[in-house]
Amino acid sequence: MISVIIPVYNAQPYLHRCIDSVLASAYSDFEIILVNDGSTDCSPEICRAYAEADSRVIYISQENRGVSSARNRGLEAARGEWIIFLDSDDFITADYLSLTAGEAYREQDMILFLFALHAPSGPDAAAADSAQKVRDGQGTGGCAEKALLYRGEEIRGLISRILVPRPLPEQQCAAMDFRTPCARAYRRNIIERHSILFSTDIRIGEDLLFNLEYQLHVKSCACIPRTVYFYNIHVDSSSHHFNPDLRENHARLLRAVRETLEKSGMLPWLQRDYCSYALENLTYVLIREIFSPLSPRRHRESRSLCRKMRRDPLYREAFRYTLSTGILPRRVLAGAFWLRCYLLTALISRVSYAWLERR
C-alpha cells in the first residue's frame, strides 16, 4: 500500500483537484491522509466529505502548527509501505502510484521522478497545456523513460546533489529536484527505523534537511525520468514577501545540515559541497532579507547584521571556496561581502533580487 500525505491549509480553491488526481490513479491500493493544519476556509468541510465518501481517505485535524508538523502527523498515521507527499494546491498524474508500486522497483529504498510547473493562465499557459497532455497520457515530460539505478557508493553522488543541485551525468532532460519531498517515494520502514521527521524549528529549508537525513540511510535508488507531479504556480508566493526571520532560520538550517553530516560520518567526503551550500545559504539571506528592497531596515542596521554573519564560523570556513564554487554572480556577491564592501554587496543583492523576480 502507498500512503499519500497531504497537508492542508486554506486550500479550498485547489483541494478538489488535488484529491481527485489521487483518486483517479490507475493503482488502487493507497490511502490518502488529509491533515488539516488549522484552516479557516472551507477546507475542513471538503476533507470530511471525501473521508465520508471513500474509506481510503483519512481526515486528521490539528491547530495551525505549520507544514512540517502536518507532515509529521501524517507520518504517524501512515500504514503504507511507500510514503508520498503531495501539497494541497498541486496534483499528480494517474500513473504516479502505479509506477511507484511497480515490480521493477520493489527492492529500491527511494524512487525519484520529474515534476513540472503548472499555471492556469498568463505567460505560463504553455506549461498548463503540457501538464494537461501528460495527465492525458500524451507525453512523459520530454524524456526517454529509462530508469537510472544507483546503489552503494553511487548514492553519495545523489546526496551531494542535495547540497549542490546539478543534473545527473546520464540525464538528458530537466534536472530532478533533490531537495523537495514531492515527486518521490520514501520507504516508511526507513523513516520509522531512523526516526526521521520534518524539523518544526526550521520554516524554510526543512525539506532539504529531511531529504538529507533520509538519503544518508538509502542503499539503493531509482530515478525515473517521467513527469508525475505538477507544482501550482502562485504569484503571491511567500518568496515574494519580506521575511525578517530568514537569517536566523538559515543559520539554524546550516548548523542542522552540518550536524547531520557529522553524525553520519559523511562530512569529510562532502566538505566542499557543504561549504558551497553554506555560500548559497549566505547569499540567499543577503538577497532575500538583509538587502531586500522590501526590507524596512536602514542601511546601518543591515551592515550590523552583515558583521554578525561574518563572525559565524561556518560562513567563515566556507569563504575558502568562494572563488572555486558556484556561479559567477554568487562568487562576486560573496566576495564583496567578505571584503566588507557592503554598498557593493547591497547593489548586487538588489540586482539579483530583481532578476530572480522576473524569472
CSV table of C-alpha atoms in Angstrom, one decimal:
chain,number,residue,atom,x,y,z
A,1,MET,CA,0.0,0.0,0.0
A,2,ILE,CA,1.0,3.6,-0.7
A,3,SER,CA,0.3,6.4,1.8
A,4,VAL,CA,-0.3,9.8,0.2
A,5,ILE,CA,0.2,12.5,2.8
A,6,ILE,CA,-1.5,15.9,2.0
A,7,PRO,CA,-1.0,18.8,4.5
A,8,VAL,CA,-4.0,21.2,4.1
A,9,TYR,CA,-4.1,24.9,5.0
A,10,ASN,CA,-6.6,27.2,3.4
A,11,ALA,CA,-6.5,25.3,0.1
A,12,GLN,CA,-10.2,25.5,-0.9
A,13,PRO,CA,-9.6,26.6,-4.5
A,14,TYR,CA,-7.3,23.7,-5.3
A,15,LEU,CA,-8.2,20.9,-2.9
A,16,HIS,CA,-10.8,19.1,-5.1
A,17,ARG,CA,-8.3,18.9,-8.0
A,18,CYS,CA,-5.5,17.7,-5.7
A,19,ILE,CA,-7.5,14.9,-4.0
A,20,ASP,CA,-9.3,13.9,-7.3
A,21,SER,CA,-5.9,13.4,-9.0
A,22,VAL,CA,-5.0,10.8,-6.4
A,23,LEU,CA,-8.4,9.1,-6.6
A,24,ALA,CA,-8.1,8.9,-10.3
A,25,SER,CA,-4.9,6.8,-10.0
A,26,ALA,CA,-4.6,3.7,-12.1
A,27,TYR,CA,-3.3,2.0,-8.9
A,28,SER,CA,-5.9,1.5,-6.2
A,29,ASP,CA,-4.1,0.2,-3.1
A,30,PHE,CA,-3.5,3.5,-1.4
A,31,GLU,CA,-4.6,5.7,1.5
A,32,ILE,CA,-4.9,9.5,1.4
A,33,ILE,CA,-4.1,11.2,4.7
A,34,LEU,CA,-5.5,14.7,4.8
A,35,VAL,CA,-4.0,16.7,7.7
A,36,ASN,CA,-5.9,20.0,8.2
A,37,ASP,CA,-3.5,22.4,9.7
A,38,GLY,CA,-5.9,24.9,11.3
A,39,SER,CA,-7.6,26.1,8.0
A,40,THR,CA,-10.0,29.0,8.3
A,41,ASP,CA,-11.8,28.5,4.9
A,42,CYS,CA,-13.9,25.5,3.8
A,43,SER,CA,-11.0,23.1,3.5
A,44,PRO,CA,-12.1,21.1,6.6
A,45,GLU,CA,-15.6,20.5,5.2
A,46,ILE,CA,-14.1,19.4,1.9
A,47,CYS,CA,-11.8,17.0,3.6
A,48,ARG,CA,-14.5,15.5,5.8
A,49,ALA,CA,-16.7,15.0,2.7
A,50,TYR,CA,-14.0,13.0,0.9
A,51,ALA,CA,-13.3,10.9,4.1
A,52,GLU,CA,-17.0,10.1,4.4
A,53,ALA,CA,-17.3,9.1,0.7
A,54,ASP,CA,-14.2,6.9,0.4
A,55,SER,CA,-12.8,4.6,3.1
A,56,ARG,CA,-9.3,5.1,1.7
A,57,VAL,CA,-9.4,8.8,2.7
A,58,ILE,CA,-8.3,9.6,6.3
A,59,TYR,CA,-9.1,13.0,7.8
A,60,ILE,CA,-6.9,14.5,10.7
A,61,SER,CA,-7.3,18.0,12.1
A,62,GLN,CA,-4.9,20.0,14.3
A,63,GLU,CA,-4.3,23.6,15.3
A,64,ASN,CA,-2.2,25.6,12.9
A,65,ARG,CA,1.4,24.5,13.6
A,66,GLY,CA,2.9,24.6,10.1
A,67,VAL,CA,3.5,22.3,7.2
A,68,SER,CA,6.3,20.3,8.9
A,69,SER,CA,4.0,19.5,11.9
A,70,ALA,CA,1.2,18.5,9.5
A,71,ARG,CA,3.5,16.2,7.5
A,72,ASN,CA,4.8,14.6,10.7
A,73,ARG,CA,1.3,14.0,11.9
A,74,GLY,CA,0.6,12.2,8.5
A,75,LEU,CA,3.7,10.1,9.0
A,76,GLU,CA,2.4,9.0,12.4
A,77,ALA,CA,-0.8,7.8,10.9
A,78,ALA,CA,0.6,6.2,7.7
A,79,ARG,CA,0.4,2.5,7.2
A,80,GLY,CA,1.7,2.2,3.6
A,81,GLU,CA,4.9,0.6,2.5
A,82,TRP,CA,5.7,3.7,0.5
A,83,ILE,CA,5.2,7.3,1.6
A,84,ILE,CA,4.4,10.0,-1.0
A,85,PHE,CA,3.9,13.7,-0.1
A,86,LEU,CA,1.6,15.9,-2.0
A,87,ASP,CA,0.9,19.6,-1.4
A,88,SER,CA,-2.8,20.5,-1.4
A,89,ASP,CA,-2.5,23.0,-4.3
A,90,ASP,CA,-0.6,20.6,-6.5
A,91,PHE,CA,-1.7,17.5,-8.4
A,92,ILE,CA,-0.3,14.2,-9.8
A,93,THR,CA,-0.7,12.0,-12.9
A,94,ALA,CA,-2.7,8.8,-12.9
A,95,ASP,CA,0.4,6.6,-13.2
A,96,TYR,CA,2.4,8.1,-10.3
A,97,LEU,CA,1.3,5.5,-7.8
A,98,SER,CA,1.4,2.5,-10.2
A,99,LEU,CA,5.0,3.4,-11.2
A,100,THR,CA,5.9,3.6,-7.5
A,101,ALA,CA,4.4,0.2,-6.8
A,102,GLY,CA,5.9,-1.5,-9.9
A,103,GLU,CA,7.7,-4.8,-9.5
A,104,ALA,CA,10.8,-3.3,-11.1
A,105,TYR,CA,11.4,-1.0,-8.1
A,106,ARG,CA,10.3,-3.3,-5.3
A,107,GLU,CA,13.9,-3.5,-3.9
A,108,GLN,CA,14.6,0.2,-4.1
A,109,ASP,CA,14.9,2.4,-1.0
A,110,MET,CA,13.8,5.5,-2.8
A,111,ILE,CA,12.3,6.5,-6.2
A,112,LEU,CA,12.7,9.9,-7.8
A,113,PHE,CA,10.5,11.4,-10.5
A,114,LEU,CA,10.3,14.6,-12.5
A,115,PHE,CA,7.9,17.5,-11.8
A,116,ALA,CA,6.6,20.3,-13.9
A,117,LEU,CA,5.2,23.8,-13.2
A,118,HIS,CA,1.5,24.4,-13.8
A,119,ALA,CA,0.0,27.8,-14.3
A,120,PRO,CA,-3.7,28.2,-15.4
A,121,SER,CA,-3.1,31.4,-17.5
A,122,GLY,CA,-0.7,34.1,-18.5
A,123,PRO,CA,2.8,33.6,-19.8
A,124,ASP,CA,3.0,30.1,-18.3
A,125,ALA,CA,-0.1,28.8,-20.2
A,126,ALA,CA,2.1,26.6,-22.3
A,127,ALA,CA,3.2,24.8,-19.1
A,128,ALA,CA,-0.5,24.2,-18.2
A,129,ASP,CA,-1.1,22.8,-21.7
A,130,SER,CA,1.9,20.5,-21.3
A,131,ALA,CA,0.6,19.4,-17.9
A,132,GLN,CA,-2.8,18.5,-19.4
A,133,LYS,CA,-1.1,16.4,-22.1
A,134,VAL,CA,0.9,14.5,-19.6
A,135,ARG,CA,-2.2,13.9,-17.4
A,136,ASP,CA,-4.0,12.6,-20.6
A,137,GLY,CA,-1.1,10.2,-21.3
A,138,GLN,CA,0.2,12.1,-24.4
A,139,GLY,CA,3.6,12.9,-23.0
A,140,THR,CA,6.2,12.0,-20.4
A,141,GLY,CA,7.9,15.3,-19.8
A,142,GLY,CA,10.0,15.2,-22.9
A,143,CYS,CA,12.4,12.4,-21.7
A,144,ALA,CA,13.1,8.8,-22.6
A,145,GLU,CA,11.7,6.6,-19.8
A,146,LYS,CA,14.7,4.6,-18.9
A,147,ALA,CA,15.2,4.4,-15.1
A,148,LEU,CA,18.6,5.2,-13.7
A,149,LEU,CA,19.5,2.9,-10.9
A,150,TYR,CA,22.0,3.7,-8.1
A,151,ARG,CA,23.5,1.6,-5.4
A,152,GLY,CA,26.2,1.6,-2.8
A,153,GLU,CA,28.9,4.3,-3.3
A,154,GLU,CA,26.8,5.8,-6.2
A,155,ILE,CA,24.3,7.1,-3.6
A,156,ARG,CA,27.0,9.6,-2.4
A,157,GLY,CA,26.6,11.4,-5.7
A,158,LEU,CA,22.8,11.8,-5.1
A,159,ILE,CA,23.4,13.1,-1.5
A,160,SER,CA,25.9,15.7,-2.8
A,161,ARG,CA,23.2,17.0,-5.2
A,162,ILE,CA,21.0,17.9,-2.2
A,163,LEU,CA,23.8,20.4,-1.2
A,164,VAL,CA,24.8,21.4,-4.7
A,165,PRO,CA,21.9,20.9,-7.2
A,166,ARG,CA,23.0,19.7,-10.6
A,167,PRO,CA,21.8,17.2,-13.2
A,168,LEU,CA,22.8,13.6,-13.2
A,169,PRO,CA,25.5,12.7,-15.7
A,170,GLU,CA,23.2,10.3,-17.5
A,171,GLN,CA,20.3,12.7,-17.5
A,172,GLN,CA,19.2,14.1,-20.9
A,173,CYS,CA,16.2,16.1,-19.7
A,174,ALA,CA,15.3,18.6,-17.0
A,175,ALA,CA,17.1,18.0,-13.7
A,176,MET,CA,15.3,16.2,-10.9
A,177,ASP,CA,14.8,18.3,-7.7
A,178,PHE,CA,16.8,16.6,-5.0
A,179,ARG,CA,15.6,18.9,-2.2
A,180,THR,CA,11.8,18.7,-2.5
A,181,PRO,CA,9.8,16.0,-0.7
A,182,CYS,CA,7.5,15.9,-3.7
A,183,ALA,CA,7.7,13.8,-6.9
A,184,ARG,CA,9.4,11.0,-5.0
A,185,ALA,CA,8.6,7.9,-2.9
A,186,TYR,CA,10.1,7.0,0.5
A,187,ARG,CA,10.1,3.7,2.4
A,188,ARG,CA,8.1,4.0,5.6
A,189,ASN,CA,10.3,1.5,7.4
A,190,ILE,CA,13.4,3.6,6.8
A,191,ILE,CA,11.7,6.7,8.1
A,192,GLU,CA,10.5,4.9,11.2
A,193,ARG,CA,13.7,2.9,11.9
A,194,HIS,CA,15.8,6.1,11.9
A,195,SER,CA,13.1,8.4,13.4
A,196,ILE,CA,13.3,10.8,10.5
A,197,LEU,CA,10.9,13.8,10.8
A,198,PHE,CA,10.5,17.3,9.4
A,199,SER,CA,12.1,19.9,11.7
A,200,THR,CA,9.4,22.2,13.2
A,201,ASP,CA,12.2,24.7,14.2
A,202,ILE,CA,13.1,25.4,10.6
A,203,ARG,CA,10.4,27.1,8.5
A,204,ILE,CA,12.3,27.3,5.2
A,205,GLY,CA,14.6,24.5,4.0
A,206,GLU,CA,13.1,21.8,6.2
A,207,ASP,CA,12.6,19.8,3.0
A,208,LEU,CA,16.3,19.8,2.3
A,209,LEU,CA,17.1,18.6,5.8
A,210,PHE,CA,14.5,15.8,5.7
A,211,ASN,CA,15.8,14.5,2.4
A,212,LEU,CA,19.4,14.7,3.6
A,213,GLU,CA,18.6,12.7,6.7
A,214,TYR,CA,16.7,10.1,4.7
A,215,GLN,CA,19.2,9.7,1.8
A,216,LEU,CA,22.0,9.1,4.3
A,217,HIS,CA,20.3,5.8,5.1
A,218,VAL,CA,19.5,4.8,1.5
A,219,LYS,CA,21.3,1.9,-0.1
A,220,SER,CA,19.5,1.9,-3.5
A,221,CYS,CA,17.6,4.4,-5.6
A,222,ALA,CA,15.7,4.6,-8.9
A,223,CYS,CA,15.5,7.8,-10.8
A,224,ILE,CA,12.6,7.7,-13.3
A,225,PRO,CA,12.6,10.5,-15.9
A,226,ARG,CA,8.9,10.8,-16.1
A,227,THR,CA,6.8,13.8,-15.1
A,228,VAL,CA,4.3,12.7,-12.5
A,229,TYR,CA,3.9,15.8,-10.3
A,230,PHE,CA,2.7,19.3,-11.1
A,231,TYR,CA,3.5,22.3,-8.9
A,232,ASN,CA,0.9,25.0,-8.9
A,233,ILE,CA,2.5,28.5,-9.6
A,234,HIS,CA,1.4,31.3,-7.2
A,235,VAL,CA,2.1,34.9,-8.0
A,236,ASP,CA,1.7,35.7,-4.3
A,237,SER,CA,4.3,33.1,-3.2
A,238,SER,CA,5.9,33.6,0.2
A,239,SER,CA,9.2,34.1,-1.6
A,240,HIS,CA,7.9,37.5,-2.8
A,241,HIS,CA,7.4,38.8,0.8
A,242,PHE,CA,9.9,40.1,3.2
A,243,ASN,CA,10.8,37.7,6.0
A,244,PRO,CA,12.7,39.3,8.9
A,245,ASP,CA,13.5,35.9,10.4
A,246,LEU,CA,15.2,34.4,7.3
A,247,ARG,CA,18.7,35.0,8.6
A,248,GLU,CA,18.1,33.1,11.9
A,249,ASN,CA,16.2,30.4,10.1
A,250,HIS,CA,19.0,29.8,7.7
A,251,ALA,CA,21.6,29.9,10.5
A,252,ARG,CA,19.7,27.1,12.2
A,253,LEU,CA,19.4,25.2,8.9
A,254,LEU,CA,23.1,25.5,8.2
A,255,ARG,CA,24.0,24.0,11.6
A,256,ALA,CA,21.5,21.3,11.3
A,257,VAL,CA,22.8,20.2,8.0
A,258,ARG,CA,26.4,20.1,9.3
A,259,GLU,CA,25.3,18.2,12.4
A,260,THR,CA,23.5,15.6,10.2
A,261,LEU,CA,26.6,15.2,8.0
A,262,GLU,CA,28.9,14.9,11.1
A,263,LYS,CA,26.7,12.3,12.7
A,264,SER,CA,26.7,10.1,9.6
A,265,GLY,CA,30.4,10.4,9.1
A,266,MET,CA,29.9,11.9,5.6
A,267,LEU,CA,31.2,15.4,6.3
A,268,PRO,CA,34.8,14.7,5.3
A,269,TRP,CA,33.6,13.4,1.9
A,270,LEU,CA,31.2,16.3,1.4
A,271,GLN,CA,33.2,19.1,2.9
A,272,ARG,CA,33.4,21.1,-0.4
A,273,ASP,CA,29.8,20.6,-1.2
A,274,TYR,CA,28.8,21.6,2.3
A,275,CYS,CA,30.8,24.8,2.1
A,276,SER,CA,29.3,25.6,-1.4
A,277,TYR,CA,25.9,25.1,0.2
A,278,ALA,CA,26.9,27.5,3.1
A,279,LEU,CA,27.7,30.2,0.5
A,280,GLU,CA,24.4,29.6,-1.2
A,281,ASN,CA,22.7,29.9,2.2
A,282,LEU,CA,24.6,33.1,2.8
A,283,THR,CA,23.8,34.8,-0.5
A,284,TYR,CA,20.2,33.8,-0.3
A,285,VAL,CA,19.9,35.6,3.0
A,286,LEU,CA,21.6,38.7,1.6
A,287,ILE,CA,19.3,38.9,-1.4
A,288,ARG,CA,16.0,37.9,0.3
A,289,GLU,CA,16.4,39.6,3.7
A,290,ILE,CA,19.4,41.7,4.5
A,291,PHE,CA,19.4,43.9,1.4
A,292,SER,CA,15.9,43.0,0.1
A,293,PRO,CA,14.2,46.1,-1.5
A,294,LEU,CA,11.2,45.2,0.7
A,295,SER,CA,13.2,45.4,3.9
A,296,PRO,CA,12.2,48.3,6.3
A,297,ARG,CA,15.7,48.4,7.9
A,298,ARG,CA,18.1,51.2,7.4
A,299,HIS,CA,21.5,50.5,5.8
A,300,ARG,CA,23.2,50.9,9.1
A,301,GLU,CA,21.1,48.0,10.6
A,302,SER,CA,21.8,45.9,7.5
A,303,ARG,CA,25.6,46.4,7.9
A,304,SER,CA,25.4,45.4,11.6
A,305,LEU,CA,23.6,42.1,10.5
A,306,CYS,CA,26.4,41.6,7.9
A,307,ARG,CA,29.1,41.9,10.6
A,308,LYS,CA,27.3,39.3,12.7
A,309,MET,CA,27.1,36.9,9.8
A,310,ARG,CA,30.8,37.4,9.0
A,311,ARG,CA,31.6,36.2,12.5
A,312,ASP,CA,29.8,33.0,12.1
A,313,PRO,CA,32.5,30.2,12.0
A,314,LEU,CA,30.5,28.1,9.4
A,315,TYR,CA,30.3,31.0,7.0
A,316,ARG,CA,34.0,31.9,7.6
A,317,GLU,CA,35.0,28.3,6.9
A,318,ALA,CA,33.0,28.4,3.6
A,319,PHE,CA,34.7,31.5,2.3
A,320,ARG,CA,37.8,29.4,1.3
A,321,TYR,CA,35.6,28.1,-1.5
A,322,THR,CA,34.2,31.5,-2.7
A,323,LEU,CA,36.2,31.6,-5.9
A,324,SER,CA,36.1,27.9,-6.7
A,325,THR,CA,32.4,27.0,-6.3
A,326,GLY,CA,29.1,28.4,-7.5
A,327,ILE,CA,28.2,30.6,-10.5
A,328,LEU,CA,30.0,33.8,-11.2
A,329,PRO,CA,27.3,36.2,-9.7
A,330,ARG,CA,27.4,34.3,-6.4
A,331,ARG,CA,31.2,34.5,-6.3
A,332,VAL,CA,31.1,38.2,-6.9
A,333,LEU,CA,28.4,38.7,-4.2
A,334,ALA,CA,30.1,36.5,-1.6
A,335,GLY,CA,33.5,38.2,-2.4
A,336,ALA,CA,32.1,41.7,-1.9
A,337,PHE,CA,30.5,40.6,1.3
A,338,TRP,CA,33.8,39.0,2.6
A,339,LEU,CA,35.7,42.2,1.7
A,340,ARG,CA,33.2,44.3,3.7
A,341,CYS,CA,32.2,46.2,0.6
A,342,TYR,CA,28.6,46.5,1.9
A,343,LEU,CA,27.4,49.1,-0.5
A,344,LEU,CA,28.5,46.9,-3.4
A,345,THR,CA,27.0,43.9,-1.7
A,346,ALA,CA,23.7,45.8,-1.4
A,347,LEU,CA,23.8,46.8,-5.1
A,348,ILE,CA,24.5,43.2,-6.3
A,349,SER,CA,21.8,41.8,-3.9
A,350,ARG,CA,19.2,44.1,-5.2
A,351,VAL,CA,20.0,43.5,-8.9
A,352,SER,CA,19.9,39.8,-8.1
A,353,TYR,CA,16.5,40.2,-6.4
A,354,ALA,CA,15.1,42.0,-9.4
A,355,TRP,CA,16.4,39.3,-11.7
A,356,LEU,CA,15.0,36.5,-9.6
A,357,GLU,CA,11.6,38.2,-9.5
A,358,ARG,CA,11.5,38.3,-13.3
A,359,ARG,CA,12.2,34.6,-13.7
